[in-house]
mmCIF file of C-alpha atoms and ligand atoms in Angstrom:
data_model
loop_
_atom_site.group_PDB
_atom_site.id
_atom_site.type_symbol
_atom_site.label_atom_id
_atom_site.label_comp_id
_atom_site.label_asym_id
_atom_site.label_seq_id
_atom_site.Cartn_x
_atom_site.Cartn_y
_atom_site.Cartn_z
ATOM 1 C CA MET A 280 92.258 102.185 68.640
ATOM 2 C CA ALA A 281 91.499 99.852 70.457
ATOM 3 C CA THR A 282 89.650 99.804 74.099
ATOM 4 C CA GLY A 283 91.667 99.702 77.518
ATOM 5 C CA ARG A 284 94.435 102.177 79.029
ATOM 6 C CA ILE A 285 98.629 101.352 79.661
ATOM 7 C CA PHE A 286 100.133 102.393 81.965
ATOM 8 C CA SER A 287 103.416 101.487 82.651
ATOM 9 C CA GLY A 288 106.814 102.710 84.832
ATOM 10 C CA VAL A 289 110.841 102.327 84.988
ATOM 11 C CA GLN A 290 112.933 103.558 88.143
ATOM 12 C CA PRO A 291 114.947 107.038 88.277
ATOM 13 C CA THR A 292 117.559 104.670 89.949
ATOM 14 C CA GLY A 293 120.465 105.274 86.567
ATOM 15 C CA ASN A 294 122.247 103.752 84.503
ATOM 16 C CA LEU A 295 118.649 103.164 81.578
ATOM 17 C CA HIS A 296 120.467 100.055 78.918
ATOM 18 C CA LEU A 297 118.869 98.324 76.653
ATOM 19 C CA GLY A 298 116.990 95.563 78.443
ATOM 20 C CA ASN A 299 115.329 98.473 80.183
ATOM 21 C CA TYR A 300 114.390 100.236 76.397
ATOM 22 C CA LEU A 301 113.771 96.438 74.472
ATOM 23 C CA GLY A 302 112.436 95.460 76.963
ATOM 24 C CA ALA A 303 109.944 98.100 78.258
ATOM 25 C CA ILE A 304 110.821 101.916 76.604
ATOM 26 C CA ARG A 305 110.682 100.878 72.539
ATOM 27 C CA ASN A 306 107.455 99.318 73.648
ATOM 28 C CA PHE A 307 105.855 102.438 74.783
ATOM 29 C CA VAL A 308 106.278 104.630 71.879
ATOM 30 C CA ARG A 309 104.532 101.366 69.478
ATOM 31 C CA LEU A 310 101.345 101.263 71.845
ATOM 32 C CA GLN A 311 101.159 105.054 71.667
ATOM 33 C CA HIS A 312 99.284 105.062 68.464
ATOM 34 C CA ASP A 313 96.291 102.835 69.498
ATOM 35 C CA TYR A 314 95.735 102.973 73.496
ATOM 36 C CA GLU A 315 95.090 105.761 75.803
ATOM 37 C CA CYS A 316 98.776 105.651 77.149
ATOM 38 C CA ILE A 317 99.973 107.174 80.651
ATOM 39 C CA TYR A 318 103.760 106.379 81.557
ATOM 40 C CA CYS A 319 105.390 106.905 84.860
ATOM 41 C CA VAL A 320 108.595 107.773 87.039
ATOM 42 C CA VAL A 321 107.958 105.737 89.450
ATOM 43 C CA ASP A 322 110.647 107.889 91.843
ATOM 44 C CA MET A 323 108.477 106.793 95.298
ATOM 45 C CA HIS A 324 109.404 103.254 94.028
ATOM 46 C CA ALA A 325 112.773 103.906 93.868
ATOM 47 C CA ILE A 326 113.288 105.237 97.241
ATOM 48 C CA THR A 327 112.295 101.856 99.051
ATOM 49 C CA VAL A 328 116.703 101.668 98.269
ATOM 50 C CA TRP A 329 118.615 104.822 99.226
ATOM 51 C CA GLN A 330 118.664 107.887 96.305
ATOM 52 C CA ASP A 331 120.982 110.472 97.051
ATOM 53 C CA PRO A 332 118.585 113.177 97.016
ATOM 54 C CA ALA A 333 120.206 115.262 94.230
ATOM 55 C CA GLU A 334 120.790 112.814 92.082
ATOM 56 C CA LEU A 335 116.720 111.417 92.462
ATOM 57 C CA LYS A 336 116.203 114.499 91.472
ATOM 58 C CA SER A 337 118.493 114.139 88.144
ATOM 59 C CA THR A 338 118.014 109.785 87.601
ATOM 60 C CA THR A 339 114.195 110.934 87.374
ATOM 61 C CA ARG A 340 114.719 113.372 84.658
ATOM 62 C CA GLU A 341 116.976 111.412 82.586
ATOM 63 C CA VAL A 342 113.890 108.817 82.707
ATOM 64 C CA ALA A 343 111.689 111.254 81.426
ATOM 65 C CA ALA A 344 114.177 112.232 79.153
ATOM 66 C CA ALA A 345 114.470 108.673 77.779
ATOM 67 C CA TYR A 346 110.483 108.669 77.301
ATOM 68 C CA LEU A 347 110.567 111.362 74.701
ATOM 69 C CA ALA A 348 114.158 110.805 73.439
ATOM 70 C CA ALA A 349 112.973 107.809 71.729
ATOM 71 C CA GLY A 350 108.795 109.529 70.594
ATOM 72 C CA ILE A 351 106.705 109.233 73.435
ATOM 73 C CA ASP A 352 104.517 112.079 73.016
ATOM 74 C CA PRO A 353 103.684 114.146 75.973
ATOM 75 C CA LYS A 354 100.733 115.986 74.556
ATOM 76 C CA GLN A 355 99.485 111.854 73.528
ATOM 77 C CA SER A 356 100.991 110.412 76.053
ATOM 78 C CA ILE A 357 101.016 111.541 80.292
ATOM 79 C CA ILE A 358 104.383 111.557 80.816
ATOM 80 C CA PHE A 359 105.037 111.852 84.705
ATOM 81 C CA ASN A 360 106.445 110.982 87.791
ATOM 82 C CA GLN A 361 104.565 109.311 90.748
ATOM 83 C CA SER A 362 105.436 111.543 93.923
ATOM 84 C CA GLN A 363 103.318 114.474 91.627
ATOM 85 C CA VAL A 364 100.235 112.172 92.455
ATOM 86 C CA ALA A 365 98.746 111.877 95.879
ATOM 87 C CA ALA A 366 96.295 108.962 94.095
ATOM 88 C CA HIS A 367 99.583 106.417 94.172
ATOM 89 C CA ALA A 368 100.490 106.368 97.998
ATOM 90 C CA GLN A 369 97.455 107.214 99.301
ATOM 91 C CA LEU A 370 95.730 103.599 97.253
ATOM 92 C CA ALA A 371 98.744 102.079 98.002
ATOM 93 C CA TRP A 372 97.893 102.032 102.217
ATOM 94 C CA ILE A 373 94.631 100.706 100.969
ATOM 95 C CA PHE A 374 96.465 97.356 99.232
ATOM 96 C CA ASN A 375 98.387 96.385 101.844
ATOM 97 C CA CYS A 376 95.318 96.581 104.243
ATOM 98 C CA ILE A 377 94.431 94.062 101.474
ATOM 99 C CA ALA A 378 97.692 91.835 100.205
ATOM 100 C CA ARG A 379 98.414 89.281 102.455
ATOM 101 C CA MET A 380 101.578 88.591 104.145
ATOM 102 C CA GLY A 381 102.356 85.561 102.582
ATOM 103 C CA TRP A 382 101.765 86.636 98.952
ATOM 104 C CA LEU A 383 104.807 89.263 99.556
ATOM 105 C CA ASN A 384 106.388 87.153 100.980
ATOM 106 C CA ARG A 385 106.243 84.608 97.924
ATOM 107 C CA MET A 386 107.849 87.946 95.183
ATOM 108 C CA THR A 387 111.398 86.949 93.904
ATOM 109 C CA GLN A 388 111.780 90.051 93.318
ATOM 110 C CA PHE A 389 112.616 91.135 96.814
ATOM 111 C CA LYS A 390 114.363 87.712 97.905
ATOM 112 C CA GLU A 391 116.871 89.308 95.007
ATOM 113 C CA LYS A 392 117.170 92.652 96.523
ATOM 114 C CA ALA A 393 116.607 91.893 99.825
ATOM 115 C CA GLY A 394 120.244 88.977 99.259
ATOM 116 C CA LYS A 395 120.614 87.828 103.045
ATOM 117 C CA HIS A 396 120.057 91.572 104.689
ATOM 118 C CA ARG A 397 116.070 90.601 104.587
ATOM 119 C CA GLU A 398 116.026 92.218 108.358
ATOM 120 C CA ASN A 399 117.728 95.804 107.482
ATOM 121 C CA ALA A 400 115.524 96.038 103.843
ATOM 122 C CA SER A 401 113.040 98.776 104.801
ATOM 123 C CA VAL A 402 109.949 97.836 104.807
ATOM 124 C CA GLY A 403 108.680 100.018 101.625
ATOM 125 C CA LEU A 404 110.711 97.531 99.467
ATOM 126 C CA PHE A 405 108.630 94.933 100.693
ATOM 127 C CA VAL A 406 105.169 96.246 100.314
ATOM 128 C CA TYR A 407 107.121 97.358 96.412
ATOM 129 C CA PRO A 408 104.569 95.456 94.417
ATOM 130 C CA ASN A 409 101.657 97.126 96.334
ATOM 131 C CA LEU A 410 102.213 99.961 95.124
ATOM 132 C CA MET A 411 103.606 98.736 91.456
ATOM 133 C CA ALA A 412 99.580 98.033 92.095
ATOM 134 C CA ALA A 413 97.965 100.613 93.424
ATOM 135 C CA ASP A 414 100.462 102.883 90.279
ATOM 136 C CA ILE A 415 98.174 100.651 87.653
ATOM 137 C CA LEU A 416 94.709 100.433 89.644
ATOM 138 C CA ALA A 417 94.550 104.435 90.437
ATOM 139 C CA TYR A 418 93.763 104.649 86.617
ATOM 140 C CA LYS A 419 92.450 100.622 85.583
ATOM 141 C CA ALA A 420 94.868 100.549 83.701
ATOM 142 C CA THR A 421 93.949 97.100 81.343
ATOM 143 C CA HIS A 422 97.166 96.769 80.285
ATOM 144 C CA VAL A 423 100.709 97.231 81.385
ATOM 145 C CA PRO A 424 103.388 96.730 79.289
ATOM 146 C CA VAL A 425 106.431 96.011 81.166
ATOM 147 C CA GLY A 426 109.959 93.045 80.513
ATOM 148 C CA GLU A 427 110.136 89.142 80.963
ATOM 149 C CA ASP A 428 110.899 90.340 85.853
ATOM 150 C CA GLN A 429 107.981 91.670 86.106
ATOM 151 C CA LYS A 430 105.765 89.404 85.362
ATOM 152 C CA GLN A 431 105.323 87.886 89.144
ATOM 153 C CA HIS A 432 104.439 90.967 90.271
ATOM 154 C CA LEU A 433 101.652 91.365 88.292
ATOM 155 C CA GLU A 434 99.935 88.637 88.274
ATOM 156 C CA LEU A 435 99.810 90.164 92.281
ATOM 157 C CA CYS A 436 98.516 93.030 91.343
ATOM 158 C CA ARG A 437 95.510 91.124 89.529
ATOM 159 C CA ASP A 438 95.443 89.131 93.407
ATOM 160 C CA ILE A 439 94.908 93.078 94.485
ATOM 161 C CA ALA A 440 92.220 93.557 91.998
ATOM 162 C CA GLN A 441 90.270 90.417 92.893
ATOM 163 C CA LYS A 442 90.667 89.861 96.264
ATOM 164 C CA PHE A 443 89.129 93.642 96.537
ATOM 165 C CA ASN A 444 86.655 93.351 94.334
ATOM 166 C CA ASN A 445 85.607 90.004 96.498
ATOM 167 C CA ASP A 446 86.775 91.622 100.051
ATOM 168 C CA PHE A 447 84.123 94.404 99.005
ATOM 169 C CA GLY A 448 81.505 92.883 96.495
ATOM 170 C CA VAL A 449 82.057 94.793 93.906
ATOM 171 C CA GLU A 450 83.609 94.733 90.427
ATOM 172 C CA TYR A 451 84.997 97.574 90.522
ATOM 173 C CA PHE A 452 88.837 97.374 89.487
ATOM 174 C CA PRO A 453 89.908 95.408 86.150
ATOM 175 C CA ILE A 454 92.237 91.995 85.932
ATOM 176 C CA THR A 455 95.268 93.182 84.238
ATOM 177 C CA GLU A 456 97.071 92.143 81.110
ATOM 178 C CA PRO A 457 100.773 91.859 81.039
ATOM 179 C CA LEU A 458 102.367 93.271 77.067
ATOM 180 C CA ILE A 459 105.875 90.873 77.520
ATOM 181 C CA LEU A 460 106.580 92.186 72.955
ATOM 182 C CA GLY A 461 109.472 91.603 71.051
ATOM 183 C CA ALA A 462 112.211 89.694 70.615
ATOM 184 C CA ALA A 463 113.456 89.971 74.061
ATOM 185 C CA THR A 464 112.037 90.481 76.669
ATOM 186 C CA ARG A 465 114.472 89.791 79.543
ATOM 187 C CA VAL A 466 118.405 90.663 77.959
ATOM 188 C CA MET A 467 121.058 89.142 79.983
ATOM 189 C CA SER A 468 124.143 90.399 81.324
ATOM 190 C CA LEU A 469 126.833 90.624 78.807
ATOM 191 C CA ARG A 470 129.561 89.488 81.340
ATOM 192 C CA ASP A 471 127.383 86.586 82.733
ATOM 193 C CA GLY A 472 124.170 84.710 80.180
ATOM 194 C CA SER A 473 122.611 83.751 83.556
ATOM 195 C CA SER A 474 121.176 87.385 84.920
ATOM 196 C CA LYS A 475 119.413 89.607 83.655
ATOM 197 C CA MET A 476 120.885 93.268 82.731
ATOM 198 C CA SER A 477 120.084 95.671 85.406
ATOM 199 C CA LYS A 478 121.032 99.390 86.490
ATOM 200 C CA SER A 479 122.916 98.222 89.734
ATOM 201 C CA ASP A 480 125.000 95.660 88.530
ATOM 202 C CA PRO A 481 128.834 96.637 89.560
ATOM 203 C CA SER A 482 130.284 96.124 86.154
ATOM 204 C CA ASP A 483 128.845 98.780 84.130
ATOM 205 C CA ASN A 484 130.187 95.711 81.234
ATOM 206 C CA SER A 485 127.796 93.754 81.541
ATOM 207 C CA ARG A 486 125.444 96.742 80.556
ATOM 208 C CA ILE A 487 125.030 98.215 77.197
ATOM 209 C CA ASN A 488 123.835 102.272 78.557
ATOM 210 C CA VAL A 489 121.284 104.114 76.911
ATOM 211 C CA THR A 490 123.707 106.861 77.158
ATOM 212 C CA ASP A 491 126.858 104.924 76.106
ATOM 213 C CA ASP A 492 128.686 106.461 73.305
ATOM 214 C CA ALA A 493 129.625 104.705 69.489
ATOM 215 C CA ASP A 494 133.001 103.336 71.325
ATOM 216 C CA THR A 495 131.800 102.081 74.658
ATOM 217 C CA ILE A 496 129.736 100.172 73.251
ATOM 218 C CA ALA A 497 131.029 98.696 70.460
ATOM 219 C CA ARG A 498 133.681 98.670 73.508
ATOM 220 C CA LYS A 499 131.789 96.285 75.522
ATOM 221 C CA ILE A 500 130.068 94.099 72.762
ATOM 222 C CA ARG A 501 133.658 92.926 71.423
ATOM 223 C CA ARG A 502 134.485 91.599 75.198
ATOM 224 C CA ALA A 503 130.288 89.800 75.294
ATOM 225 C CA LYS A 504 131.596 86.552 76.671
ATOM 226 C CA THR A 505 130.962 83.918 74.013
ATOM 227 C CA ASP A 506 131.246 80.386 74.071
ATOM 228 C CA PRO A 507 134.025 78.972 71.731
ATOM 229 C CA GLU A 508 132.624 77.336 69.445
ATOM 230 C CA PRO A 509 130.626 79.629 65.803
ATOM 231 C CA LEU A 510 126.559 80.116 65.349
ATOM 232 C CA PRO A 511 124.258 77.872 65.597
ATOM 233 C CA GLU A 512 122.512 76.846 62.490
ATOM 234 C CA THR A 513 119.479 75.510 64.502
ATOM 235 C CA ARG A 514 117.372 77.623 66.626
ATOM 236 C CA GLU A 515 117.869 74.054 68.960
ATOM 237 C CA GLY A 516 121.732 74.636 68.691
ATOM 238 C CA LEU A 517 121.470 77.881 71.190
ATOM 239 C CA LYS A 518 120.178 75.692 73.874
ATOM 240 C CA ASP A 519 122.387 75.251 76.490
ATOM 241 C CA ARG A 520 124.296 78.261 74.991
ATOM 242 C CA PRO A 521 123.138 81.102 77.239
ATOM 243 C CA GLU A 522 125.720 84.542 76.204
ATOM 244 C CA ALA A 523 124.689 83.474 71.881
ATOM 245 C CA ASP A 524 120.657 82.766 72.855
ATOM 246 C CA ASN A 525 121.172 86.480 74.589
ATOM 247 C CA LEU A 526 123.516 88.109 71.715
ATOM 248 C CA LEU A 527 121.224 86.367 68.617
ATOM 249 C CA GLY A 528 118.199 87.584 71.135
ATOM 250 C CA ILE A 529 119.584 91.181 70.900
ATOM 251 C CA TRP A 530 120.154 91.896 66.983
ATOM 252 C CA ALA A 531 116.857 90.643 66.500
ATOM 253 C CA ALA A 532 115.522 93.309 68.738
ATOM 254 C CA LEU A 533 117.537 95.679 67.159
ATOM 255 C CA SER A 534 117.233 94.701 64.284
ATOM 256 C CA GLU A 535 112.969 93.680 64.032
ATOM 257 C CA GLN A 536 114.094 90.575 63.106
ATOM 258 C CA THR A 537 112.877 87.310 64.966
ATOM 259 C CA LYS A 538 114.964 85.341 67.005
ATOM 260 C CA ASP A 539 114.292 82.748 63.959
ATOM 261 C CA GLU A 540 115.225 84.876 61.166
ATOM 262 C CA ALA A 541 118.518 86.589 62.785
ATOM 263 C CA VAL A 542 119.732 82.976 64.051
ATOM 264 C CA ALA A 543 119.358 81.925 59.969
ATOM 265 C CA GLU A 544 121.592 85.706 59.032
ATOM 266 C CA PHE A 545 124.598 84.034 60.718
ATOM 267 C CA ALA A 546 124.596 80.723 61.090
ATOM 268 C CA GLY A 547 127.442 78.682 61.258
ATOM 269 C CA GLY A 548 129.341 81.995 61.789
ATOM 270 C CA GLN A 549 132.168 83.230 63.625
ATOM 271 C CA PHE A 550 131.894 85.675 66.662
ATOM 272 C CA SER A 551 133.644 88.612 65.854
ATOM 273 C CA GLU A 552 132.623 89.617 61.915
ATOM 274 C CA PHE A 553 128.657 88.944 63.894
ATOM 275 C CA LYS A 554 129.986 91.303 67.169
ATOM 276 C CA GLN A 555 131.064 94.072 64.683
ATOM 277 C CA ARG A 556 127.580 93.472 63.007
ATOM 278 C CA LEU A 557 125.689 94.353 66.389
ATOM 279 C CA ALA A 558 127.435 97.282 67.820
ATOM 280 C CA ASP A 559 127.213 99.140 64.577
ATOM 281 C CA LEU A 560 123.188 98.296 64.594
ATOM 282 C CA ALA A 561 123.669 98.671 68.490
ATOM 283 C CA VAL A 562 125.128 102.051 67.977
ATOM 284 C CA GLU A 563 122.522 103.803 64.867
ATOM 285 C CA LYS A 564 119.790 103.064 67.024
ATOM 286 C CA LEU A 565 120.646 103.874 70.044
ATOM 287 C CA SER A 566 122.832 107.155 69.163
ATOM 288 C CA PRO A 567 120.609 109.283 68.315
ATOM 289 C CA ILE A 568 118.594 109.030 71.387
ATOM 290 C CA ALA A 569 122.227 109.518 73.492
ATOM 291 C CA ASP A 570 122.414 112.767 71.988
ATOM 292 C CA GLU A 571 118.504 113.722 72.120
ATOM 293 C CA MET A 572 118.623 112.208 76.178
ATOM 294 C CA ARG A 573 121.618 114.883 76.015
ATOM 295 C CA ARG A 574 120.061 117.992 74.808
ATOM 296 C CA LEU A 575 116.778 117.664 76.743
ATOM 297 C CA MET A 576 118.900 117.025 80.248
ATOM 298 C CA ALA A 577 120.031 120.282 78.921
ATOM 299 C CA GLU A 578 117.319 122.212 79.586
ATOM 300 C CA PRO A 579 116.114 120.948 82.526
ATOM 301 C CA ASP A 580 113.145 122.788 83.341
ATOM 302 C CA HIS A 581 111.188 121.888 80.154
ATOM 303 C CA VAL A 582 111.450 118.192 81.020
ATOM 304 C CA ASP A 583 110.350 119.891 84.244
ATOM 305 C CA ALA A 584 107.323 121.376 82.493
ATOM 306 C CA VAL A 585 105.999 118.287 79.993
ATOM 307 C CA LEU A 586 106.167 116.803 84.087
ATOM 308 C CA ALA A 587 103.859 119.302 85.854
ATOM 309 C CA ASP A 588 101.890 118.789 83.027
ATOM 310 C CA GLY A 589 101.673 115.240 82.594
ATOM 311 C CA ALA A 590 101.197 114.840 86.959
ATOM 312 C CA ALA A 591 97.706 117.753 86.432
ATOM 313 C CA ARG A 592 96.664 115.402 83.496
ATOM 314 C CA ALA A 593 97.515 111.704 85.839
ATOM 315 C CA ASP A 594 96.066 113.281 89.137
ATOM 316 C CA ALA A 595 92.307 114.321 87.082
ATOM 317 C CA ILE A 596 92.791 110.694 85.551
ATOM 318 C CA ALA A 597 92.742 109.883 89.583
ATOM 319 C CA ARG A 598 90.631 111.595 91.575
ATOM 320 C CA PRO A 599 87.722 110.169 91.134
ATOM 321 C CA ILE A 600 89.207 106.994 91.270
ATOM 322 C CA LEU A 601 89.988 106.748 94.392
ATOM 323 C CA ASP A 602 86.702 109.207 94.749
ATOM 324 C CA GLU A 603 85.104 106.331 93.663
ATOM 325 C CA VAL A 604 87.090 103.305 95.828
ATOM 326 C CA LYS A 605 87.217 105.397 99.219
ATOM 327 C CA ASP A 606 83.310 105.768 99.237
ATOM 328 C CA ILE A 607 83.733 101.289 98.218
ATOM 329 C CA VAL A 608 85.771 101.586 101.003
ATOM 330 C CA GLY A 609 83.961 103.449 103.776
ATOM 331 C CA PHE A 610 85.864 106.578 104.432
ATOM 332 C CA LEU A 611 84.141 109.312 104.435
ATOM 333 C CA ARG A 612 84.616 112.326 102.145
ATOM 334 C CA GLN A 613 83.570 115.911 100.629
HETATM 335 P P1 AMP B 230 113.691 99.615 86.106
HETATM 336 O O1 AMP B 230 114.946 98.912 85.627
HETATM 337 O O2 AMP B 230 113.660 97.616 87.332
HETATM 338 O O3 AMP B 230 113.095 100.215 86.795
HETATM 339 O O4 AMP B 230 112.829 98.657 84.966
HETATM 340 C C1 AMP B 230 111.970 98.916 83.882
HETATM 341 C C2 AMP B 230 111.081 98.542 82.714
HETATM 342 O O5 AMP B 230 112.244 98.081 81.950
HETATM 343 C C3 AMP B 230 110.512 97.121 83.470
HETATM 344 O O6 AMP B 230 109.637 97.151 82.291
HETATM 345 C C4 AMP B 230 111.191 95.989 83.115
HETATM 346 O O7 AMP B 230 110.830 94.989 83.352
HETATM 347 C C5 AMP B 230 112.131 96.313 82.065
HETATM 348 N N1 AMP B 230 113.965 95.038 82.321
HETATM 349 C C6 AMP B 230 114.315 95.970 82.840
HETATM 350 N N2 AMP B 230 115.604 95.507 82.918
HETATM 351 C C7 AMP B 230 115.391 94.214 82.176
HETATM 352 C C8 AMP B 230 116.128 93.290 81.044
HETATM 353 N N3 AMP B 230 117.578 93.410 81.293
HETATM 354 N N4 AMP B 230 115.112 93.019 79.935
HETATM 355 C C9 AMP B 230 114.411 93.076 79.785
HETATM 356 N N5 AMP B 230 113.493 94.091 80.155
HETATM 357 C C10 AMP B 230 113.903 94.948 81.038
HETATM 358 N N1 LIG B 231 108.922 97.843 88.458
HETATM 359 C C1 LIG B 231 108.787 98.095 87.487
HETATM 360 C C2 LIG B 231 110.500 97.726 87.950
HETATM 361 O O1 LIG B 231 111.548 97.798 88.368
HETATM 362 C C3 LIG B 231 108.270 99.536 87.851
HETATM 363 C C4 LIG B 231 107.640 100.197 87.571
HETATM 364 C C5 LIG B 231 107.351 100.014 88.772
HETATM 365 C C6 LIG B 231 105.864 99.337 86.722
HETATM 366 N N2 LIG B 231 105.052 100.565 89.280
HETATM 367 C C7 LIG B 231 105.094 100.397 87.830
HETATM 368 C C8 LIG B 231 105.660 98.732 85.701
HETATM 369 C C9 LIG B 231 103.929 100.565 87.406
HETATM 370 C C10 LIG B 231 104.887 99.027 85.236
HETATM 371 C C11 LIG B 231 103.801 99.535 86.087
HETATM 372 O O2 LIG B 231 111.126 97.722 86.252
#
């Protein structure tokens, strides 16, 4: 077993997609054999933008079900939802007082999500990365598996840990390493190779949802945007062809090949044939997960029990760490 502790999270905001699976959840499953792992459903992050309360309960269970269905073992790893462990909010407040406005002003995700209506964005959306740092550091996690889009937030987490350690003259928090693994760390939209596949894209055709049925997956891949050229002969041939690059990246990740191997396999071929094979492979990999998620969603009490057990175990790790942090900061406690 490698030394270190893994923490990661997924927001329960609906439409769990292939990017979430290949960029994050599939790696979560693999890492649990080598590390102590804590996997969170970050419901507190979700409410930085409006969430319907009944739907939030259901999407929280859905992410938990996806973790289980993908193969995370709740006995070996910890699965829980963030709001059940108070340390996250408590440490986030301390980090609100450590992080600087200038740091947060540089966060590209805030700029994207707040859009033109910055004045109208919630304060929570602005300090979102501080809560994320609290998630990680409440467990002194050493490694965080994520997709590429989270890189900047993890750099902020390192800055917060460093500033905390400096300000208080301690070597307390670890400087956490991101783990950005696999051939598809940034899966792009099927409709536009220059934008990321995302839960919030208004076009459902832009993404493959983990719960899509076989016909839907095949149709979305068939209609995915491509260019008129055949598939390239070499890796260099993917330059300036973002859609081909994306689809071959998805193929590589699903088939456990490198991108070079994927390019070689389809070199000079037609998209129509490649898309058929890609659709078959995506269905083969995703449909067992979707079936198991449906089975679990029909047993909400079971999912809730997994989350409650996980929360108790997470709390047992975070509580003594938070106590030490309080001592360092100068808070009196019992
Ligand atoms: P989110 O959907 O923002 O909660 O993201 C959950 C996890 O999925 C994070 O580790 C993200 O980096 C990862 N992720 C989200 N979208 C993509 C994507 N299009 N490609 C690869 N990873 C992604
Ligand atoms: N911000 C992450 C995302 O949207 C989710 C997240 C919240 C997270 N807290 C985390 C990921 C801690 C890794 C570690 O994808």
